[in-house]
Short mmCIF file of C-alpha atoms in Angstrom, two decimals:
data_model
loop_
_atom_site.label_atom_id
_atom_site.label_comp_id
_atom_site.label_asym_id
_atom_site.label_seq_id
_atom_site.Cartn_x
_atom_site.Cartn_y
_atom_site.Cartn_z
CA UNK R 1 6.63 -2.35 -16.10
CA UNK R 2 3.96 -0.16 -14.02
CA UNK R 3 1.52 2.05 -15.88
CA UNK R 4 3.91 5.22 -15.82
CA UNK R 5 6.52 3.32 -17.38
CA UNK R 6 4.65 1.82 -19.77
CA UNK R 7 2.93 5.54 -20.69
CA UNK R 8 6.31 7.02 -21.72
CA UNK R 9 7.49 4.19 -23.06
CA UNK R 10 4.96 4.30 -25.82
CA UNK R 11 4.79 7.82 -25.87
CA UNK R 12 8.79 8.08 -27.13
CA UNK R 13 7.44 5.66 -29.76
CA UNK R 14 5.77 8.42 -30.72
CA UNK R 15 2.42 7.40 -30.24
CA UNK R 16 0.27 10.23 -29.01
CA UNK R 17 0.12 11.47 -25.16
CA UNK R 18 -3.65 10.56 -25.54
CA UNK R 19 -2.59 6.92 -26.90
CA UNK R 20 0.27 6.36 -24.64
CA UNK R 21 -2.03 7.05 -21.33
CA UNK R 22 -5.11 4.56 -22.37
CA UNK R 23 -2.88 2.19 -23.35
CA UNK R 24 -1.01 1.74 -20.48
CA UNK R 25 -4.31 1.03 -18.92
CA UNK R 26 -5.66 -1.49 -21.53
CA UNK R 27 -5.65 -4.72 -19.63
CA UNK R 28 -7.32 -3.14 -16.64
CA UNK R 29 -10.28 -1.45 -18.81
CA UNK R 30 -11.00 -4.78 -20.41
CA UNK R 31 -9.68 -3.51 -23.98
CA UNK R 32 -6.56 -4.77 -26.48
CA UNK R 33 -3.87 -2.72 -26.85
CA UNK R 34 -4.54 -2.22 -30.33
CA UNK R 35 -8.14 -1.13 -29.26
CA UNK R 36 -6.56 1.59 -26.60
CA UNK R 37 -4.54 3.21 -29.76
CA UNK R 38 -7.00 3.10 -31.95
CA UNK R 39 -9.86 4.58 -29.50
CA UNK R 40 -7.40 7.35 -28.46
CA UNK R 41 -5.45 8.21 -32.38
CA UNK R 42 -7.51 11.55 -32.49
CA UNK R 43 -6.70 12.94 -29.30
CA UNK R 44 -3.28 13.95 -29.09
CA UNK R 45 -1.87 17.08 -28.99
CA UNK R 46 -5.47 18.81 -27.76
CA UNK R 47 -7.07 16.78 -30.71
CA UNK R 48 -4.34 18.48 -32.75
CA UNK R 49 -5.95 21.88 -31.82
CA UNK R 50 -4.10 22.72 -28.37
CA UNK R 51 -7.37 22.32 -26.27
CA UNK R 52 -7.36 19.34 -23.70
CA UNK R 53 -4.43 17.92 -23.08
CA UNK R 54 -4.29 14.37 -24.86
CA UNK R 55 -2.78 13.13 -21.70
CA UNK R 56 -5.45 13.86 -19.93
CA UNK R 57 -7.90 12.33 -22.78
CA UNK R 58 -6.57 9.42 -22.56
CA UNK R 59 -6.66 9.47 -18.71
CA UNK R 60 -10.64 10.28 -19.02
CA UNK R 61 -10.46 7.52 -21.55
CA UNK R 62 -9.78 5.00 -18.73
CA UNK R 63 -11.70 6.49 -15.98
CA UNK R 64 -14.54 6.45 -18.16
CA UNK R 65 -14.06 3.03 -19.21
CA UNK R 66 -13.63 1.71 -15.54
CA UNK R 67 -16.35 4.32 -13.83
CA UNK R 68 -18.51 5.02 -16.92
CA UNK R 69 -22.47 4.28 -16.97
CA UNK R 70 -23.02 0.96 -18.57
CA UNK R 71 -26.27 1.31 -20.13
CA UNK R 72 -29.51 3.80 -20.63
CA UNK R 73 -30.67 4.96 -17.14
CA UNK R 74 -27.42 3.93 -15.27
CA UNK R 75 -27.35 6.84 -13.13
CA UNK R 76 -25.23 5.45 -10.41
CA UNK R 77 -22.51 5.12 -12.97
CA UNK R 78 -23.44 8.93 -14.53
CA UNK R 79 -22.79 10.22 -11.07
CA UNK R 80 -19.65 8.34 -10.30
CA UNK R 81 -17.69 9.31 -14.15
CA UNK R 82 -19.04 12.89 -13.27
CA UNK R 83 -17.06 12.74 -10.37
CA UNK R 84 -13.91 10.72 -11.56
CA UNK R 85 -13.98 13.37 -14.56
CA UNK R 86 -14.08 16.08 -12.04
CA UNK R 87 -11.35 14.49 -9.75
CA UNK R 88 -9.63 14.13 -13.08
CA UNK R 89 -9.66 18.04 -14.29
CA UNK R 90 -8.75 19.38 -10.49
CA UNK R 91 -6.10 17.17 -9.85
CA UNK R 92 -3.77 17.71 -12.95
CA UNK R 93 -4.51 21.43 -13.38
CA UNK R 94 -3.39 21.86 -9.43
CA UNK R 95 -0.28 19.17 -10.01
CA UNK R 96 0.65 20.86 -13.98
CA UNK R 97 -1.58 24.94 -13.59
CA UNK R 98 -3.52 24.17 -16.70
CA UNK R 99 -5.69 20.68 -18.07
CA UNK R 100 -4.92 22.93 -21.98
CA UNK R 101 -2.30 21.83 -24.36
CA UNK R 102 -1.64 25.28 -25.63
CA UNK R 103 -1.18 26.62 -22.41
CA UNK R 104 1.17 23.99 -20.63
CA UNK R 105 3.52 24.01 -23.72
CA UNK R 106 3.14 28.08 -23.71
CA UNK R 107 2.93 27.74 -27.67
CA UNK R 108 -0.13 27.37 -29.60
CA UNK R 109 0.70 24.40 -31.61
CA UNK R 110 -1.71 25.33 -34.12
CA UNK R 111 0.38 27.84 -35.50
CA UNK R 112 3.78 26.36 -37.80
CA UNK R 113 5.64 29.34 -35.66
CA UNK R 114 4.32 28.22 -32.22
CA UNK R 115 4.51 24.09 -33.24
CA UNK R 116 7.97 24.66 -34.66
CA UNK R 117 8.97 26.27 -31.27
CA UNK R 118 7.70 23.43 -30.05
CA UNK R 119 9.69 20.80 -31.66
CA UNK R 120 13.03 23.09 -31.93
CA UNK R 121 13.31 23.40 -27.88
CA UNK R 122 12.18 19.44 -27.69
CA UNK R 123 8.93 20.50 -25.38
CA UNK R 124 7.34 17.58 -27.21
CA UNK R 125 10.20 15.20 -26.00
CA UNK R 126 11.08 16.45 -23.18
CA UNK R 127 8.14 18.41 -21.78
CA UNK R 128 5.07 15.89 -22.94
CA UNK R 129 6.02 12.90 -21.15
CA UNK R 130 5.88 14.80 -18.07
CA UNK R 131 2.07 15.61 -18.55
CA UNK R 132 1.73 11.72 -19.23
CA UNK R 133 3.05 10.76 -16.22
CA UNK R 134 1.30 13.41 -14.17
CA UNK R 135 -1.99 11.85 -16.14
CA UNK R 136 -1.28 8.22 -14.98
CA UNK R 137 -0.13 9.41 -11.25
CA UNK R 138 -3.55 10.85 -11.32
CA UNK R 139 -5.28 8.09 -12.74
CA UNK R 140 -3.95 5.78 -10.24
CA UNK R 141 -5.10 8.21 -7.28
CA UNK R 142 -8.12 8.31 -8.48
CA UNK R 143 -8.11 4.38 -9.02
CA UNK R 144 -7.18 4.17 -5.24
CA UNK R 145 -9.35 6.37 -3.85
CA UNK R 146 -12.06 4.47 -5.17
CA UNK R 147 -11.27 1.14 -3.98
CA UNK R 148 -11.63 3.00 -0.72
CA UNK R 149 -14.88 4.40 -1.18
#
């Protein structure tokens, strides 16, 4: 299974978007599986508030664990997350029009009218996985781009 498979796959588990994206990425960023759900639990859904995307958390999630500084003073590896983050946050709002949970589902999910909407029309079944997918695509751009560099 490739990382986009694998992300939707434990997304309709119902794991969170946030979850679901790190995850897939696990063996690569040196982590367990278990660790990748448990790191991203409390990011899903905007961290349940409809801010950043959870799929997109997760996605920073691995990019930071691949491109992040490794210690006090690592400024090479400052630099280089600063610009995987910003790759990150360009390339799914130009791919989905928005990086915000709230405003790719249309429906603040903080409300019980705007989360019910939400589950009634299936946008977190059938609409989420999409955003987890676009996350990994990304991801693996980004991924690719810097074994070019």
């Amino acid at each position: 299974m490739n990382h986009k498979e694998k992300a939707v796959n434990f997304f309709s588990q119902k794991l969170h978007c946030s979850q679901s994206v790190l995850a897939a990425f696990a063996e690569e960023c040196g982590i367990t599986e278990e660790e990748a759900l448990k790191l991203g639990s409390c990011f899903g859904g905007g961290m349940r508030k409809g801010h950043v995307c959870g799929a997109v958390s997760g996605a920073l999630m691995v990019l930071g664990l691949l491109y992040g500084q490794k210690s006090v003073g690592d400024t090479e590896g400052l630099q280089l997350s600063n610009k995987v983050n910003d790759l990150m946050m360009t390339r799914f709002k130009e791919k989905c029009g928005s990086y915000i949970c709230n405003d790719l589902l249309g429906y603040d999910i903080t409300t019980e009218k705007g989360h019910q909407f939400c589950v009634d029309n299936k946008l977190f079944t059938n609409f989420c996985p999409k955003m987890v997918a676009t996350a990994v695509d990304v991801v693996e751009e980004i991924i690719q781009k810097q074994k070019r560099a």
